[in-house]
Short mmCIF file of C-alpha atoms in Angstrom, two decimals:
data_model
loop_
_atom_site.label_atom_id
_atom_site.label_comp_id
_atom_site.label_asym_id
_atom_site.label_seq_id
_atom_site.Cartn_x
_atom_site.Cartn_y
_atom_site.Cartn_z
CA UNK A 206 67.81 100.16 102.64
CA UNK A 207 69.77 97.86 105.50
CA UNK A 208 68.15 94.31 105.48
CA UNK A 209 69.78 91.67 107.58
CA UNK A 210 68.80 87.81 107.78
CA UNK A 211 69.18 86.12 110.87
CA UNK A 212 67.71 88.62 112.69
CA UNK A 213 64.94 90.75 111.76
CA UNK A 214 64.16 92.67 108.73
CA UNK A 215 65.41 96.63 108.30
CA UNK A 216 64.43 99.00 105.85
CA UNK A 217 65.54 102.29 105.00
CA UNK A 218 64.51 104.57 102.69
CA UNK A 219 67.36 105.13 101.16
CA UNK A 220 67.83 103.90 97.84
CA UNK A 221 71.14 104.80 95.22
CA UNK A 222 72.22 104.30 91.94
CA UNK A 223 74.77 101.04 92.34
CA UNK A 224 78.20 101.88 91.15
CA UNK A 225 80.55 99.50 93.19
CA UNK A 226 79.53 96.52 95.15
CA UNK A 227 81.62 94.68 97.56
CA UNK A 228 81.24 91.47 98.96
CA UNK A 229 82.75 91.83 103.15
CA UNK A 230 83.58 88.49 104.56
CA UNK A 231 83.76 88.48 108.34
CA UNK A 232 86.12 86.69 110.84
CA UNK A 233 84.87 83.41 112.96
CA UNK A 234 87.14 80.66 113.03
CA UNK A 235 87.20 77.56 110.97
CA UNK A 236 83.17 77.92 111.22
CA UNK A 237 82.55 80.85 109.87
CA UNK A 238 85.02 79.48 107.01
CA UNK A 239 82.87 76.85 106.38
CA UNK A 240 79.54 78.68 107.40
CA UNK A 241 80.61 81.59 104.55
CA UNK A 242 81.67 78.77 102.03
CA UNK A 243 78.31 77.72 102.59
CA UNK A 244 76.12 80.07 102.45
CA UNK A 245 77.49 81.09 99.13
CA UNK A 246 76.84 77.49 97.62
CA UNK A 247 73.67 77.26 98.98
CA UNK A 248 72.33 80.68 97.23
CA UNK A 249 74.14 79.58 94.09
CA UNK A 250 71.68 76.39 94.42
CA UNK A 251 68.54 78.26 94.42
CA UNK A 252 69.73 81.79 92.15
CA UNK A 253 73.27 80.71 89.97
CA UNK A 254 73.18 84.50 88.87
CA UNK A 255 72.69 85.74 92.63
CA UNK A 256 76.23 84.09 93.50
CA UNK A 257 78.16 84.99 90.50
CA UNK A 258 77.50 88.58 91.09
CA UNK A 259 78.39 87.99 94.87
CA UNK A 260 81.17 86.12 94.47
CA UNK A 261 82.36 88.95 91.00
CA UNK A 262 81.91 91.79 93.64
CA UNK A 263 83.77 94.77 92.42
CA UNK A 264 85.50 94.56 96.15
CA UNK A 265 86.42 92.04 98.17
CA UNK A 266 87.15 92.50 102.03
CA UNK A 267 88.38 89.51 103.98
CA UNK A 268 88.69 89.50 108.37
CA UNK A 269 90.13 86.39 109.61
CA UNK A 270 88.25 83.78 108.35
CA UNK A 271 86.41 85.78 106.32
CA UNK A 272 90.24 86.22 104.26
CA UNK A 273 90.48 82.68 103.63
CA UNK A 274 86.78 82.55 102.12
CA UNK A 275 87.62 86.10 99.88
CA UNK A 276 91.30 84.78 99.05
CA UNK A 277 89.84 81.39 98.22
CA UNK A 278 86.58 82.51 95.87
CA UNK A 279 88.97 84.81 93.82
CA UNK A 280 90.79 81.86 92.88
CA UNK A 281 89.95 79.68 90.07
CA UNK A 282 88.36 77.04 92.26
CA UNK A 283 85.17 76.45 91.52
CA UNK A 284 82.59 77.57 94.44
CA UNK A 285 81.33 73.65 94.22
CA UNK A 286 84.75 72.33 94.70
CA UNK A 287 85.64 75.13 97.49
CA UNK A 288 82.02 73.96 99.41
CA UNK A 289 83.48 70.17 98.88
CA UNK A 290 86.21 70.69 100.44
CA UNK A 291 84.79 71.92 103.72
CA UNK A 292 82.78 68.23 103.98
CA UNK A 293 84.99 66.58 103.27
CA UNK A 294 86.07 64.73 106.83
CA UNK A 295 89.73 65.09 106.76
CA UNK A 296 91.64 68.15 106.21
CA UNK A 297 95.08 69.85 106.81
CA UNK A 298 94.07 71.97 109.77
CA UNK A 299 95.44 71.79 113.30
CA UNK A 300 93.14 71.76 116.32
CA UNK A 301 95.18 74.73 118.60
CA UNK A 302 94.28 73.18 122.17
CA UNK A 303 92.53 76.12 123.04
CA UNK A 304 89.21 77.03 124.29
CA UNK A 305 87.11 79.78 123.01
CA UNK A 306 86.54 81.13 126.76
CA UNK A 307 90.27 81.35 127.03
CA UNK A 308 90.54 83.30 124.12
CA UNK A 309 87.92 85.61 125.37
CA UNK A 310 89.04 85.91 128.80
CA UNK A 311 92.17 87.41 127.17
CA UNK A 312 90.06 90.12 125.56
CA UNK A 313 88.27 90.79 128.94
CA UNK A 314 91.74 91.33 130.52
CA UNK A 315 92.58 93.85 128.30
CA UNK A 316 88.94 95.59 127.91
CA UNK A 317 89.46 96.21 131.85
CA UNK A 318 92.90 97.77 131.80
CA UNK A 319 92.41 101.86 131.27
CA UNK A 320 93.33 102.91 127.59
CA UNK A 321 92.51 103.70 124.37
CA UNK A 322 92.00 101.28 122.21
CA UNK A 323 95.36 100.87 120.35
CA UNK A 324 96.89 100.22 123.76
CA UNK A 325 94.15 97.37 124.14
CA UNK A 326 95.06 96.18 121.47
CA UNK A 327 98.62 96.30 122.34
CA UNK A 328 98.42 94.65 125.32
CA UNK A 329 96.52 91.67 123.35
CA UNK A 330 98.98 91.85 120.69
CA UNK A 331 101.88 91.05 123.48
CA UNK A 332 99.96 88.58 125.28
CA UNK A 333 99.60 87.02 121.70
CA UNK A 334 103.43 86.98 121.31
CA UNK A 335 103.72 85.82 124.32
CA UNK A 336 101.98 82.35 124.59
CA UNK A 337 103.01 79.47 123.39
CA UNK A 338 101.97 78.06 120.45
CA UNK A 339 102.95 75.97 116.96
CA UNK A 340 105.91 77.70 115.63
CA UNK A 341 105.25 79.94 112.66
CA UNK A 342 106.10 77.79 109.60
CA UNK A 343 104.38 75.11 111.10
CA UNK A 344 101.23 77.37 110.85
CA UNK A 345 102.10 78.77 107.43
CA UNK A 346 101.69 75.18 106.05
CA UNK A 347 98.08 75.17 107.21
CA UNK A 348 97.40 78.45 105.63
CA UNK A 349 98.88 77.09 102.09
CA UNK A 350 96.71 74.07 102.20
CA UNK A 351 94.06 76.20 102.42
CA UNK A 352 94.41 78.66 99.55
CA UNK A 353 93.75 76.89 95.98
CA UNK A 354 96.46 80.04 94.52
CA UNK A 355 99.05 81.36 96.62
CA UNK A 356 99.24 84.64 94.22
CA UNK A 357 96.89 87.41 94.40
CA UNK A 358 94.43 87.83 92.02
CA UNK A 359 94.09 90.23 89.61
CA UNK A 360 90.96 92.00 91.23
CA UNK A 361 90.66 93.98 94.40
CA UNK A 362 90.59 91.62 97.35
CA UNK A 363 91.40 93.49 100.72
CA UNK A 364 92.59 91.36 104.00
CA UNK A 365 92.67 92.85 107.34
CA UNK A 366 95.23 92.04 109.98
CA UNK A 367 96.33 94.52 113.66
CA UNK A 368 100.03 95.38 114.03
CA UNK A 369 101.06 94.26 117.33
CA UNK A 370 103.44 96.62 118.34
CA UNK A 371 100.98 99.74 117.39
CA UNK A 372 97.49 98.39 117.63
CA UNK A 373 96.80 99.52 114.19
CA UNK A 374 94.61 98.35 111.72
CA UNK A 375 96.76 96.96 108.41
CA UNK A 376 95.02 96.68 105.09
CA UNK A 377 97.06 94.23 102.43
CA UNK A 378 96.47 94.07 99.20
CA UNK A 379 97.72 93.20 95.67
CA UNK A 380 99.68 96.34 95.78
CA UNK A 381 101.23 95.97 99.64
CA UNK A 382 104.18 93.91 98.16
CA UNK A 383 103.34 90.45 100.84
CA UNK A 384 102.46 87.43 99.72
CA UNK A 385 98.91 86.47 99.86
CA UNK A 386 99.83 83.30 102.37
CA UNK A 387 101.40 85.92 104.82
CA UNK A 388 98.31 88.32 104.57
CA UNK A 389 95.91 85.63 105.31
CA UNK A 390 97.90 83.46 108.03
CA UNK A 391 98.14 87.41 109.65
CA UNK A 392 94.88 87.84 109.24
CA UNK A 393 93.44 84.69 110.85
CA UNK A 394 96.61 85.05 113.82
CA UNK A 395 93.87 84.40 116.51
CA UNK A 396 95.76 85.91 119.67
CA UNK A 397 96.30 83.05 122.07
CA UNK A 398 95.49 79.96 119.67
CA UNK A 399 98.22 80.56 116.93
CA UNK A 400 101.44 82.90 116.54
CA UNK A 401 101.44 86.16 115.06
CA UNK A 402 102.57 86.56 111.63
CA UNK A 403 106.15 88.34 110.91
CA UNK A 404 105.66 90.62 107.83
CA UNK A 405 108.52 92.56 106.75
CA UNK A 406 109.78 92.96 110.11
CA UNK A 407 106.77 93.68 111.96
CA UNK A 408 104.24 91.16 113.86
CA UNK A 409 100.69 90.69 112.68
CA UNK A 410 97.78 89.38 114.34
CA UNK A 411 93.98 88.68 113.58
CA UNK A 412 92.24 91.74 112.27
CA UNK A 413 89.06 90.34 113.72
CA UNK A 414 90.29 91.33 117.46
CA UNK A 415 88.71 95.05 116.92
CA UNK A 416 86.19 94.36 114.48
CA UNK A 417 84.92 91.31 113.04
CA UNK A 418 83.82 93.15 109.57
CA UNK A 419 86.11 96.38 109.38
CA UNK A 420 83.24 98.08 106.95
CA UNK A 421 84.98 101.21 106.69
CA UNK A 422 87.66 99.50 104.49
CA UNK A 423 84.79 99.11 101.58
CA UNK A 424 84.25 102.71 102.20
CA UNK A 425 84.39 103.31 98.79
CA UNK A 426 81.52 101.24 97.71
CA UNK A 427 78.24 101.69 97.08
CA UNK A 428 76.75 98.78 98.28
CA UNK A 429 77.55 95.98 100.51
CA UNK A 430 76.70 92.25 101.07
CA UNK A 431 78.04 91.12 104.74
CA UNK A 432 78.24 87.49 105.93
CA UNK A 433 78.74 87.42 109.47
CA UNK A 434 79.30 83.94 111.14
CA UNK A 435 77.59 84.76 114.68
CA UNK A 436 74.63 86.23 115.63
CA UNK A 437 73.03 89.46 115.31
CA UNK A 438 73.42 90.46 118.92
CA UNK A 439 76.26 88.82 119.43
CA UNK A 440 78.60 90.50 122.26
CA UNK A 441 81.91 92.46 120.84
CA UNK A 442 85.29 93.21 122.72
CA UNK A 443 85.17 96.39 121.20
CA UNK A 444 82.89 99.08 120.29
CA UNK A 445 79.31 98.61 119.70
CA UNK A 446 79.44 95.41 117.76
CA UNK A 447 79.03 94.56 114.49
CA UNK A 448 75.37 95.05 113.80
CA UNK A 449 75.58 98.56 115.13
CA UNK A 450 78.90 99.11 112.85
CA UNK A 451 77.01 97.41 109.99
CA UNK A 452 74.13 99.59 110.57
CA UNK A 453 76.27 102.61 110.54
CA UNK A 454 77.43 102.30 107.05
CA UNK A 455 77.58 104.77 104.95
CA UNK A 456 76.46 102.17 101.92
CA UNK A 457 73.23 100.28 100.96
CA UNK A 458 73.76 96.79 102.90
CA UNK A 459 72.38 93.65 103.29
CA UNK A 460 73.79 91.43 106.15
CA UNK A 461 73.70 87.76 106.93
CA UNK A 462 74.30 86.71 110.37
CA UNK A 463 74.33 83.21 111.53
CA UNK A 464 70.80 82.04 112.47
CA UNK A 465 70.05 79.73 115.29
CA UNK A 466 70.50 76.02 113.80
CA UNK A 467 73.83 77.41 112.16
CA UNK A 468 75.15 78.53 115.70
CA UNK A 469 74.14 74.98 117.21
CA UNK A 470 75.69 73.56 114.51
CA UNK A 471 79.31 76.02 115.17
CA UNK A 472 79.63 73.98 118.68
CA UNK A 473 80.99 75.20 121.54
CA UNK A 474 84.62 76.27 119.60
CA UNK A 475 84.60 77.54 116.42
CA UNK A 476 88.31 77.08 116.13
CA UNK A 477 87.69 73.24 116.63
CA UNK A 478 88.09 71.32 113.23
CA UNK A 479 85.29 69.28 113.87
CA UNK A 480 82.74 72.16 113.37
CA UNK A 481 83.62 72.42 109.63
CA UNK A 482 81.24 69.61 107.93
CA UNK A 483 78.16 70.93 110.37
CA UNK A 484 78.80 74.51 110.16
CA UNK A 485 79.25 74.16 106.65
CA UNK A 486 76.00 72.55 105.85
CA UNK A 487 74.06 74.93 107.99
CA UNK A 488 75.10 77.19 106.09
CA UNK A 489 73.87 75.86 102.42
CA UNK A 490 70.46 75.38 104.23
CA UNK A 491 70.50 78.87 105.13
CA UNK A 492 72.02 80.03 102.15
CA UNK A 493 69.34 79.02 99.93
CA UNK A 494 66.98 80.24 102.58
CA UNK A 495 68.10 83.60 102.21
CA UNK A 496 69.09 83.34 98.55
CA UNK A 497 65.83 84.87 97.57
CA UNK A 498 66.12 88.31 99.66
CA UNK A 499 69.76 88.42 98.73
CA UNK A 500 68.46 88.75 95.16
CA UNK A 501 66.17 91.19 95.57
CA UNK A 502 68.70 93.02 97.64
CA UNK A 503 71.03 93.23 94.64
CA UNK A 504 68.23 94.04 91.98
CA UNK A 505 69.60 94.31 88.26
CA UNK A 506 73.00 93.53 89.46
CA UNK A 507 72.39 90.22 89.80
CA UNK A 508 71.33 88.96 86.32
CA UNK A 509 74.40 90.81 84.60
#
């Protein structure tokens, strides 16, 4: 069975025994941060036991802004506090003087030159090192206000970031031997707004720039909530997009895509700090919309 909210309604009849759920968390800018953050405390407000089993999900897989939510709910910060923080109207992030249709005309450059797709992704990946932008440390700092615990936690929490020399896809972890700051600044390195992240002697940039959710990492599990900050159809750089790659997945899933007053409420740039407190509350109304599906969804598993 594939249900997603948002969008319409899909069943299939194919139903297994739950072994090992995982929780993905998918890239889109300081909104989705805020959107995911809220989503989560507005299902917690109509089923507590619904978001405790989300947020205790056996695996945790984190894209761009979808690391900062994973890194910051296996902390010890309470989801309340985590939600509070995205309302509140001050914060330590940095506006990056970019537009979103610059960002994307940089993927349409690339998309048009012939190639594979690691070479598309090189060529980003240069561009990305390329233009100018707040110096590394400078965007480090933003990155550490952000996480409540700068050490991993003691569960399995995986964040997604693209090599920039190879095009690659990079999976950290607790076991990887970087920080968790590094792993998340990499992984939210949008090319063209801020620099890419220098990890053991390699660069790193956002591991949203070939897919937003990267399912396959959670190939292991059995069954698979996805939050996804845009909208069902939205448009990809690469491959089909994410509701076909969600769709293709080899586990039970339920996905959660943006619906249409949480996209009005994103703005025109979701990398703009001003989006947080509206995107953020959009996504508490439609988190206890959907809280109710997103139980049934999970069955058993949620009341333990």
């Amino acid at each position: 069975m594939r249900r997603s909210h948002g969008g319409r309604p899909q069943f299939l009849a194919h139903c297994e025994a739950v072994t090992t759920r995982a929780l993905i968390l998918a890239g889109g800018g300081l909104a989705g941060i805020a959107w995911e953050t809220g989503i989560l405390r507005g299902i917690a407000d109509e089923a507590p036991d619904t978001a405790r089993t989300l947020l205790d999900s056996d695996v945790l897989v984190g894209t761009s802004a979808g690391s900062t939510v994973a890194a910051q709910i296996s902390s010890t910060m309470p989801l309340d506090e985590l939600y509070e923080r995205q309302i509140a109207p001050s914060s330590s992030e940095l506006d990056p003087g970019v537009d979103i249709d610059s960002i994307a005309e940089l993927f349409l450059s690339a998309m048009a030159e012939p190639g594979a797709l690691q070479a598309k992704l090189r060529r980003i990946g240069a561009v990305a090192a390329a233009t100018p932008t707040v110096a590394e440390p400078v965007r480090r700092r933003v990155i550490e206000a952000r996480l409540p615990s700068h050490d991993w936690p003691q569960r399995d929490l995986r964040i997604t970031a693209i090599d920039i020399a190879t095009g690659e896809l990079a999976v950290f972890d607790r076991a990887s031997g970087v920080s968790l700051v590094d792993a998340v600044a990499a992984s939210c390195a949008v090319p063209g707004a801020w620099p890419p992240v220098t990890i053991g002697g390699r660069r790193y940039m956002d591991g949203g720039v070939s897919s937003s959710v990267h399912t396959a990492v959670a190939a292991d599990c059995d069954t698979a909530v996805v939050l996804v900050p845009a909208g069902e159809f939205a448009p990809a750089a690469f491959g089909a997009g994410t509701a076909s790659e969600i769709a293709d997945f080899s586990a039970r899933t339920f996905a959660v895509y943006a619906d249409e007053a949480a996209l009005a409420a994103f703005g025109p740039n979701p990398l703009d700090p001003v989006c947080r407190v509206p995107s953020a509350t959009a996504g508490r109304e439609q988190g206890r919309r959907v809280a109710a599906a997103v139980t049934e969804f999970l069955g058993p598993a949620s009341g333990r």
